[in-house]
mmCIF file of C-alpha atoms in Angstrom:
data_model
loop_
_atom_site.group_PDB
_atom_site.id
_atom_site.type_symbol
_atom_site.label_atom_id
_atom_site.label_comp_id
_atom_site.label_asym_id
_atom_site.label_seq_id
_atom_site.Cartn_x
_atom_site.Cartn_y
_atom_site.Cartn_z
ATOM 1 C CA UNK A 1 0.002 0.060 0.106
ATOM 2 C CA UNK A 2 0.605 3.096 -0.410
ATOM 3 C CA UNK A 3 -0.937 6.465 0.560
ATOM 4 C CA UNK A 4 -0.159 10.031 -0.016
ATOM 5 C CA UNK A 5 -0.035 13.193 1.529
ATOM 6 C CA UNK A 6 0.565 15.989 -1.285
ATOM 7 C CA UNK A 7 0.861 20.270 0.204
ATOM 8 C CA UNK A 8 1.158 22.888 -2.978
ATOM 9 C CA UNK A 9 2.564 26.105 -2.498
ATOM 10 C CA UNK A 10 -1.036 27.639 -1.830
ATOM 11 C CA UNK A 11 -1.372 25.658 0.823
ATOM 12 C CA UNK A 12 -3.877 23.405 -0.682
ATOM 13 C CA UNK A 13 -3.888 19.775 0.240
ATOM 14 C CA UNK A 14 -3.881 16.326 -1.847
ATOM 15 C CA UNK A 15 -4.484 12.990 -0.033
ATOM 16 C CA UNK A 16 -4.537 9.126 -1.943
ATOM 17 C CA UNK A 17 -4.146 5.833 -1.314
ATOM 18 C CA UNK A 18 -3.501 2.854 -3.385
ATOM 19 C CA UNK A 19 -3.388 -0.520 -3.056
ATOM 20 C CA UNK A 20 -3.565 -4.182 -4.061
ATOM 21 C CA UNK A 21 -4.710 -5.280 -0.591
ATOM 22 C CA UNK A 22 -4.001 -8.067 1.185
ATOM 23 C CA UNK A 23 -2.505 -10.726 0.021
ATOM 24 C CA UNK A 24 -4.538 -14.605 -0.347
ATOM 25 C CA UNK A 25 -7.841 -12.293 0.859
ATOM 26 C CA UNK A 26 -11.485 -13.936 0.757
ATOM 27 C CA UNK A 27 -12.900 -12.726 -3.069
ATOM 28 C CA UNK A 28 -14.856 -9.340 -2.583
ATOM 29 C CA UNK A 29 -12.695 -8.130 0.535
ATOM 30 C CA UNK A 30 -12.299 -4.471 0.666
ATOM 31 C CA UNK A 31 -9.243 -3.966 3.048
ATOM 32 C CA UNK A 32 -8.765 0.464 4.477
ATOM 33 C CA UNK A 33 -6.896 1.844 1.438
ATOM 34 C CA UNK A 34 -9.727 3.197 -0.029
ATOM 35 C CA UNK A 35 -11.868 4.371 2.939
ATOM 36 C CA UNK A 36 -11.612 8.081 3.555
ATOM 37 C CA UNK A 37 -10.052 8.598 7.113
ATOM 38 C CA UNK A 38 -8.578 5.440 7.421
ATOM 39 C CA UNK A 39 -6.009 4.863 4.036
ATOM 40 C CA UNK A 40 -5.402 8.419 4.397
ATOM 41 C CA UNK A 41 -7.362 11.680 5.073
ATOM 42 C CA UNK A 42 -6.789 15.772 4.239
ATOM 43 C CA UNK A 43 -8.429 19.056 5.220
ATOM 44 C CA UNK A 44 -6.218 21.880 3.834
ATOM 45 C CA UNK A 45 -7.102 23.586 6.906
ATOM 46 C CA UNK A 46 -5.056 21.356 9.035
ATOM 47 C CA UNK A 47 -3.338 18.800 7.144
ATOM 48 C CA UNK A 48 -3.441 15.211 6.055
ATOM 49 C CA UNK A 49 -2.347 11.500 6.950
ATOM 50 C CA UNK A 50 -1.540 8.733 5.022
ATOM 51 C CA UNK A 51 -1.610 5.300 6.727
ATOM 52 C CA UNK A 52 -1.097 1.572 6.031
ATOM 53 C CA UNK A 53 -0.902 -1.608 7.895
ATOM 54 C CA UNK A 54 -3.695 -4.622 9.217
ATOM 55 C CA UNK A 55 -6.483 -2.396 6.975
ATOM 56 C CA UNK A 56 -8.975 -5.531 8.862
ATOM 57 C CA UNK A 57 -8.794 -3.648 11.741
ATOM 58 C CA UNK A 58 -6.965 -0.380 10.908
ATOM 59 C CA UNK A 59 -10.286 0.451 8.989
ATOM 60 C CA UNK A 60 -12.380 -0.280 12.626
ATOM 61 C CA UNK A 61 -9.937 3.365 14.171
ATOM 62 C CA UNK A 62 -9.975 5.615 10.943
ATOM 63 C CA UNK A 63 -6.706 6.514 12.454
ATOM 64 C CA UNK A 64 -6.021 9.742 9.883
ATOM 65 C CA UNK A 65 -9.712 10.693 10.139
ATOM 66 C CA UNK A 66 -8.070 10.756 14.207
ATOM 67 C CA UNK A 67 -4.808 12.167 13.792
ATOM 68 C CA UNK A 68 -6.275 14.843 11.625
ATOM 69 C CA UNK A 69 -8.423 15.772 13.795
ATOM 70 C CA UNK A 70 -6.024 15.333 16.693
ATOM 71 C CA UNK A 71 -3.623 18.357 15.003
ATOM 72 C CA UNK A 72 -7.036 20.106 14.562
ATOM 73 C CA UNK A 73 -7.234 20.145 18.618
ATOM 74 C CA UNK A 74 -3.562 21.479 18.333
ATOM 75 C CA UNK A 75 -1.117 18.184 18.325
ATOM 76 C CA UNK A 76 2.246 18.624 16.122
ATOM 77 C CA UNK A 77 1.881 15.722 13.554
ATOM 78 C CA UNK A 78 4.410 13.493 15.976
ATOM 79 C CA UNK A 79 1.555 13.867 18.589
ATOM 80 C CA UNK A 80 -0.994 13.171 16.144
ATOM 81 C CA UNK A 81 0.504 10.320 14.848
ATOM 82 C CA UNK A 82 1.564 8.854 17.970
ATOM 83 C CA UNK A 83 -1.599 9.382 18.977
ATOM 84 C CA UNK A 84 -3.779 7.795 16.486
ATOM 85 C CA UNK A 85 -1.641 4.637 16.580
ATOM 86 C CA UNK A 86 -1.586 4.086 20.058
ATOM 87 C CA UNK A 87 -5.421 3.591 20.000
ATOM 88 C CA UNK A 88 -5.107 0.798 17.705
ATOM 89 C CA UNK A 89 -2.401 -0.821 19.920
ATOM 90 C CA UNK A 90 -4.526 -0.332 23.029
ATOM 91 C CA UNK A 91 -7.277 -2.919 21.382
ATOM 92 C CA UNK A 92 -5.169 -5.102 19.271
ATOM 93 C CA UNK A 93 -1.529 -4.876 20.437
ATOM 94 C CA UNK A 94 0.159 -6.737 17.949
ATOM 95 C CA UNK A 95 -0.983 -5.052 15.216
ATOM 96 C CA UNK A 96 1.268 -3.776 12.325
ATOM 97 C CA UNK A 97 0.809 -0.346 11.528
ATOM 98 C CA UNK A 98 2.322 3.017 10.059
ATOM 99 C CA UNK A 99 0.858 6.116 9.944
ATOM 100 C CA UNK A 100 2.570 9.001 8.334
ATOM 101 C CA UNK A 101 0.812 13.073 9.112
ATOM 102 C CA UNK A 102 1.877 15.989 7.431
ATOM 103 C CA UNK A 103 0.361 19.293 8.966
ATOM 104 C CA UNK A 104 -0.527 22.524 6.054
ATOM 105 C CA UNK A 105 2.719 24.011 6.968
ATOM 106 C CA UNK A 106 4.830 20.993 5.799
ATOM 107 C CA UNK A 107 5.884 19.368 9.057
ATOM 108 C CA UNK A 108 5.874 16.188 9.614
ATOM 109 C CA UNK A 109 6.067 12.902 11.224
ATOM 110 C CA UNK A 110 5.226 9.318 11.171
ATOM 111 C CA UNK A 111 4.430 6.426 14.462
ATOM 112 C CA UNK A 112 4.186 2.705 13.886
ATOM 113 C CA UNK A 113 3.553 -0.557 15.408
ATOM 114 C CA UNK A 114 4.817 -3.875 15.102
ATOM 115 C CA UNK A 115 7.351 -3.477 12.776
ATOM 116 C CA UNK A 116 10.275 -0.428 11.309
ATOM 117 C CA UNK A 117 8.220 1.531 9.348
ATOM 118 C CA UNK A 118 9.663 4.109 6.935
ATOM 119 C CA UNK A 119 8.576 6.896 4.813
ATOM 120 C CA UNK A 120 9.121 9.690 2.181
ATOM 121 C CA UNK A 121 9.113 13.062 1.629
ATOM 122 C CA UNK A 122 10.105 15.625 -0.897
ATOM 123 C CA UNK A 123 9.895 19.074 -0.801
ATOM 124 C CA UNK A 124 11.050 22.786 -1.869
ATOM 125 C CA UNK A 125 14.779 22.731 -3.204
ATOM 126 C CA UNK A 126 15.431 19.023 -2.297
ATOM 127 C CA UNK A 127 17.053 17.461 -5.215
ATOM 128 C CA UNK A 128 16.008 13.376 -3.690
ATOM 129 C CA UNK A 129 13.576 12.223 -1.550
ATOM 130 C CA UNK A 130 14.412 11.162 1.441
ATOM 131 C CA UNK A 131 13.734 8.331 3.720
ATOM 132 C CA UNK A 132 12.878 8.349 7.549
ATOM 133 C CA UNK A 133 13.032 5.102 9.859
ATOM 134 C CA UNK A 134 10.296 4.950 12.148
ATOM 135 C CA UNK A 135 10.846 2.632 15.205
ATOM 136 C CA UNK A 136 7.977 1.030 16.734
ATOM 137 C CA UNK A 137 6.219 2.953 19.700
ATOM 138 C CA UNK B 1 10.053 20.622 4.625
ATOM 139 C CA UNK B 2 8.903 24.224 2.356
ATOM 140 C CA UNK B 3 6.068 23.282 0.160
ATOM 141 C CA UNK B 4 5.449 21.898 -2.531
ATOM 142 C CA UNK B 5 6.389 18.840 0.129
ATOM 143 C CA UNK B 6 4.889 15.214 -1.110
ATOM 144 C CA UNK B 7 4.880 12.492 1.927
ATOM 145 C CA UNK B 8 4.235 8.839 1.696
ATOM 146 C CA UNK B 9 4.180 5.928 3.367
ATOM 147 C CA UNK B 10 7.745 3.523 2.814
ATOM 148 C CA UNK B 11 10.549 3.637 1.090
ATOM 149 C CA UNK B 12 13.095 1.683 -1.160
ATOM 150 C CA UNK B 13 10.610 1.212 -4.029
ATOM 151 C CA UNK B 14 7.808 3.339 -3.216
ATOM 152 C CA UNK B 15 10.129 6.701 -3.648
ATOM 153 C CA UNK B 16 9.258 7.460 -7.303
ATOM 154 C CA UNK B 17 5.926 7.820 -6.065
ATOM 155 C CA UNK B 18 7.034 11.321 -4.653
ATOM 156 C CA UNK B 19 9.622 12.022 -7.108
ATOM 157 C CA UNK B 20 6.749 11.939 -9.303
ATOM 158 C CA UNK B 21 4.099 13.868 -7.622
ATOM 159 C CA UNK B 22 6.869 16.109 -6.885
ATOM 160 C CA UNK B 23 7.829 16.942 -10.327
ATOM 161 C CA UNK B 24 4.635 17.390 -10.790
ATOM 162 C CA UNK B 25 4.238 19.570 -8.496
ATOM 163 C CA UNK B 26 7.382 21.912 -9.484
ATOM 164 C CA UNK B 27 5.593 21.794 -12.899
ATOM 165 C CA UNK B 28 2.265 23.681 -11.955
ATOM 166 C CA UNK B 29 0.197 20.796 -11.834
ATOM 167 C CA UNK B 30 -2.528 21.017 -8.923
ATOM 168 C CA UNK B 31 -1.594 18.497 -5.460
ATOM 169 C CA UNK B 32 -4.788 16.255 -7.147
ATOM 170 C CA UNK B 33 -2.733 15.988 -9.936
ATOM 171 C CA UNK B 34 0.500 15.077 -7.844
ATOM 172 C CA UNK B 35 -1.231 12.518 -5.487
ATOM 173 C CA UNK B 36 -2.675 10.704 -8.571
ATOM 174 C CA UNK B 37 0.578 10.718 -10.270
ATOM 175 C CA UNK B 38 2.753 9.739 -7.565
ATOM 176 C CA UNK B 39 0.116 7.099 -7.067
ATOM 177 C CA UNK B 40 0.338 6.020 -10.549
ATOM 178 C CA UNK B 41 3.969 5.615 -10.380
ATOM 179 C CA UNK B 42 3.811 3.169 -7.989
ATOM 180 C CA UNK B 43 0.988 1.392 -9.402
ATOM 181 C CA UNK B 44 2.975 1.385 -12.768
ATOM 182 C CA UNK B 45 6.163 0.103 -11.029
ATOM 183 C CA UNK B 46 4.287 -2.871 -8.489
ATOM 184 C CA UNK B 47 5.836 -1.040 -5.979
ATOM 185 C CA UNK B 48 7.059 -4.191 -3.497
ATOM 186 C CA UNK B 49 4.171 -5.827 -5.099
ATOM 187 C CA UNK B 50 1.721 -4.058 -2.557
ATOM 188 C CA UNK B 51 0.388 -1.759 -5.347
ATOM 189 C CA UNK B 52 -0.766 -2.130 -8.619
ATOM 190 C CA UNK B 53 -1.434 -5.279 -10.631
ATOM 191 C CA UNK B 54 0.599 -8.769 -10.375
ATOM 192 C CA UNK B 55 -0.062 -8.858 -6.641
ATOM 193 C CA UNK B 56 -1.529 -10.015 -3.581
ATOM 194 C CA UNK B 57 -4.051 -11.975 -5.001
ATOM 195 C CA UNK B 58 -6.942 -13.210 -3.710
ATOM 196 C CA UNK B 59 -7.880 -16.903 -2.815
ATOM 197 C CA UNK B 60 -9.162 -16.965 -6.370
ATOM 198 C CA UNK B 61 -6.126 -16.236 -7.478
ATOM 199 C CA UNK B 62 -6.951 -12.315 -8.540
ATOM 200 C CA UNK B 63 -5.048 -9.264 -8.570
ATOM 201 C CA UNK B 64 -8.260 -6.392 -7.734
ATOM 202 C CA UNK B 65 -7.110 -2.927 -6.756
ATOM 203 C CA UNK B 66 -8.438 -0.353 -4.069
ATOM 204 C CA UNK B 67 -8.251 2.943 -4.521
ATOM 205 C CA UNK B 68 -8.766 6.702 -2.988
ATOM 206 C CA UNK B 69 -8.365 10.409 -3.437
ATOM 207 C CA UNK B 70 -9.309 13.306 -1.735
ATOM 208 C CA UNK B 71 -9.277 16.879 -2.293
ATOM 209 C CA UNK B 72 -8.823 18.443 1.055
ATOM 210 C CA UNK B 73 -9.914 21.635 -0.015
ATOM 211 C CA UNK B 74 -13.192 20.471 -1.038
ATOM 212 C CA UNK B 75 -13.365 17.178 1.222
ATOM 213 C CA UNK B 76 -14.160 15.999 -1.495
ATOM 214 C CA UNK B 77 -13.331 11.905 -2.561
ATOM 215 C CA UNK B 78 -13.265 9.485 -5.072
ATOM 216 C CA UNK B 79 -12.525 5.900 -4.348
ATOM 217 C CA UNK B 80 -13.091 2.189 -6.050
ATOM 218 C CA UNK B 81 -12.736 -1.194 -3.816
ATOM 219 C CA UNK B 82 -12.162 -4.468 -5.350
ATOM 220 C CA UNK B 83 -11.873 -3.051 -8.863
ATOM 221 C CA UNK B 84 -11.595 -6.491 -11.397
ATOM 222 C CA UNK B 85 -9.355 -5.828 -14.356
ATOM 223 C CA UNK B 86 -8.238 -2.361 -14.589
ATOM 224 C CA UNK B 87 -4.660 -1.384 -13.792
ATOM 225 C CA UNK B 88 -5.308 2.094 -12.727
ATOM 226 C CA UNK B 89 -7.100 1.767 -9.656
ATOM 227 C CA UNK B 90 -5.810 5.778 -8.212
ATOM 228 C CA UNK B 91 -7.048 7.087 -12.229
ATOM 229 C CA UNK B 92 -10.167 6.148 -11.812
ATOM 230 C CA UNK B 93 -10.808 6.926 -8.394
ATOM 231 C CA UNK B 94 -10.126 10.431 -9.608
ATOM 232 C CA UNK B 95 -12.798 9.365 -12.341
ATOM 233 C CA UNK B 96 -15.362 9.014 -9.137
ATOM 234 C CA UNK B 97 -14.305 12.066 -7.716
ATOM 235 C CA UNK B 98 -14.553 14.322 -10.689
ATOM 236 C CA UNK B 99 -17.742 12.828 -12.440
ATOM 237 C CA UNK B 100 -19.751 11.874 -10.308
ATOM 238 C CA UNK B 101 -21.425 12.581 -7.234
ATOM 239 C CA UNK B 102 -20.492 9.387 -4.953
ATOM 240 C CA UNK B 103 -17.629 8.232 -2.731
ATOM 241 C CA UNK B 104 -16.904 5.044 -3.639
ATOM 242 C CA UNK B 105 -18.109 2.459 -6.441
ATOM 243 C CA UNK B 106 -16.605 -1.295 -5.885
ATOM 244 C CA UNK B 107 -16.172 -4.383 -8.147
ATOM 245 C CA UNK B 108 -17.369 -5.076 -11.510
ATOM 246 C CA UNK B 109 -19.690 -2.003 -10.969
ATOM 247 C CA UNK B 110 -16.761 0.414 -10.803
ATOM 248 C CA UNK B 111 -14.785 -1.803 -13.640
ATOM 249 C CA UNK B 112 -18.115 -0.903 -16.032
ATOM 250 C CA UNK B 113 -18.028 2.168 -14.728
ATOM 251 C CA UNK B 114 -13.981 2.649 -16.061
ATOM 252 C CA UNK B 115 -15.024 1.141 -19.252
ATOM 253 C CA UNK B 116 -17.070 3.998 -19.478
ATOM 254 C CA UNK B 117 -14.757 6.363 -18.856
ATOM 255 C CA UNK B 118 -11.985 4.721 -21.499
ATOM 256 C CA UNK B 119 -9.848 2.597 -19.278
ATOM 257 C CA UNK B 120 -8.697 -0.397 -20.786
ATOM 258 C CA UNK B 121 -9.715 -3.914 -18.943
ATOM 259 C CA UNK B 122 -6.794 -6.349 -19.079
ATOM 260 C CA UNK B 123 -5.618 -9.418 -16.430
ATOM 261 C CA UNK B 124 -4.121 -8.521 -13.472
ATOM 262 C CA UNK B 125 -2.607 -11.357 -12.723
ATOM 263 C CA UNK B 126 1.364 -11.779 -13.710
ATOM 264 C CA UNK B 127 3.303 -14.908 -13.440
ATOM 265 C CA UNK B 128 4.344 -13.927 -10.412
ATOM 266 C CA UNK B 129 1.605 -13.731 -9.108
ATOM 267 C CA UNK B 130 0.068 -16.691 -10.092
ATOM 268 C CA UNK B 131 2.990 -18.635 -8.732
ATOM 269 C CA UNK B 132 2.376 -17.119 -5.533
ATOM 270 C CA UNK B 133 -1.338 -18.536 -5.172
ATOM 271 C CA UNK B 134 0.132 -21.795 -6.549
ATOM 272 C CA UNK B 135 2.614 -21.763 -3.746
ATOM 273 C CA UNK B 136 -0.010 -20.807 -1.306
ATOM 274 C CA UNK B 137 -2.381 -23.662 -2.654
ATOM 275 C CA UNK B 138 0.279 -25.980 -2.013
ATOM 276 C CA UNK B 139 0.441 -25.231 1.635
ATOM 277 C CA UNK B 140 -2.954 -26.368 2.445
ATOM 278 C CA UNK B 141 -3.876 -22.453 1.423
ATOM 279 C CA UNK B 142 -1.896 -20.874 4.842
ATOM 280 C CA UNK B 143 -1.944 -18.078 5.940
ATOM 281 C CA UNK B 144 -5.775 -17.377 5.098
ATOM 282 C CA UNK B 145 -8.806 -14.821 6.398
ATOM 283 C CA UNK B 146 -11.528 -17.362 7.906
ATOM 284 C CA UNK B 147 -12.569 -18.024 11.932
ATOM 285 C CA UNK B 148 -14.978 -20.416 13.166
ATOM 286 C CA UNK B 149 -15.323 -22.788 10.102
ATOM 287 C CA UNK B 150 -14.776 -26.406 8.440
ATOM 288 C CA UNK B 151 -12.885 -28.077 7.773
ATOM 289 C CA UNK B 152 -9.977 -26.120 10.324
ATOM 290 C CA UNK B 153 -8.990 -23.400 7.548
ATOM 291 C CA UNK B 154 -5.248 -23.569 9.978
ATOM 292 C CA UNK B 155 -4.458 -26.452 8.346
ATOM 293 C CA UNK B 156 -7.018 -27.322 5.110
ATOM 294 C CA UNK B 157 -8.194 -24.992 2.283
ATOM 295 C CA UNK B 158 -11.552 -24.852 1.605
ATOM 296 C CA UNK B 159 -14.439 -24.773 0.348
ATOM 297 C CA UNK B 160 -15.822 -23.686 4.120
ATOM 298 C CA UNK B 161 -18.905 -23.671 6.122
ATOM 299 C CA UNK B 162 -19.532 -22.591 9.513
ATOM 300 C CA UNK B 163 -19.311 -24.049 12.590
ATOM 301 C CA UNK B 164 -22.317 -25.156 14.279
ATOM 302 C CA UNK B 165 -21.418 -23.199 17.718
ATOM 303 C CA UNK B 166 -21.054 -20.148 15.740
ATOM 304 C CA UNK B 167 -17.911 -18.188 15.480
ATOM 305 C CA UNK B 168 -14.829 -18.981 16.937
ATOM 306 C CA UNK B 169 -13.078 -17.820 20.005
ATOM 307 C CA UNK B 170 -10.166 -16.727 18.136
ATOM 308 C CA UNK B 171 -12.297 -14.097 16.294
ATOM 309 C CA UNK B 172 -10.429 -10.613 15.711
ATOM 310 C CA UNK B 173 -11.985 -7.912 18.104
ATOM 311 C CA UNK B 174 -12.823 -10.689 20.628
ATOM 312 C CA UNK B 175 -9.793 -10.645 22.772
ATOM 313 C CA UNK B 176 -7.159 -8.661 20.129
ATOM 314 C CA UNK B 177 -5.611 -12.116 19.702
ATOM 315 C CA UNK B 178 -4.241 -14.592 16.611
ATOM 316 C CA UNK B 179 -3.932 -11.611 14.374
ATOM 317 C CA UNK B 180 0.099 -12.647 13.793
ATOM 318 C CA UNK B 181 0.859 -13.354 10.518
ATOM 319 C CA UNK B 182 -2.478 -12.791 8.806
ATOM 320 C CA UNK B 183 -0.595 -10.626 6.769
ATOM 321 C CA UNK B 184 -1.311 -6.835 6.063
ATOM 322 C CA UNK B 185 -2.140 -4.103 3.630
#
């Protein structure tokens, strides 16, 4: 799964997700990827979020909606991402999840559980994409 | 990070997405275009086998695609679920966003919508995805997502029928347990 968030120079934002889902799924199964608030979510007034992991569980928590709303209530991207992941870990301690968050100023962070997660970013003046390693909480 | 900025899940083979999306933004494309172009780059490159055609086969050995795209200015959303036989899932999601008042289309009806919008229907399986599926079958269909059925889904392939006593105590959501090895999106 890849989930992306883009921030333009004018402050506009968009987000999206595309995936082939989980291997060996029961035919007809749809995961978290296309669910707004789960696979990704964005509000240009606040920021955006992308997520990946165990979609059958994550789609019950809408972690990206949670992360964006956390930022709306004043949290930093790092705190917002961590809170969204901790809410899932509290009920499913073994969950594999990764959440990447960016506010509408271009500040970004991520949180993960169950694996060593990575995320990528590229901004103004960067001649290549940078990859950030994220330890599980 | 100074805008324009693109961030996304994962590194390694996925960075083609950030490069493509950032290039779009620096060439005056919209943020929606950038997200679509970045996602499409991963679909075309089959990033890590978890995006695009030829990955994550179902029990029937079919690859289906899920995608969504969201406009942060309007909160408009377009999405497709279990899209069959069309490679360009995030582009179809963009069409749902741009040309319908709906949020999500699924399955064969999403495929029909895509075809009506000019997208080509084609087999999404590859030799690799067929091999994955055949190996899974030879491995007694492990892992799978069945619970509370006979024959025992932890050791046998289907077809399955529900246990007379109802759902198994290991059902995810009851105790949060037994999710290791279930795979992920």
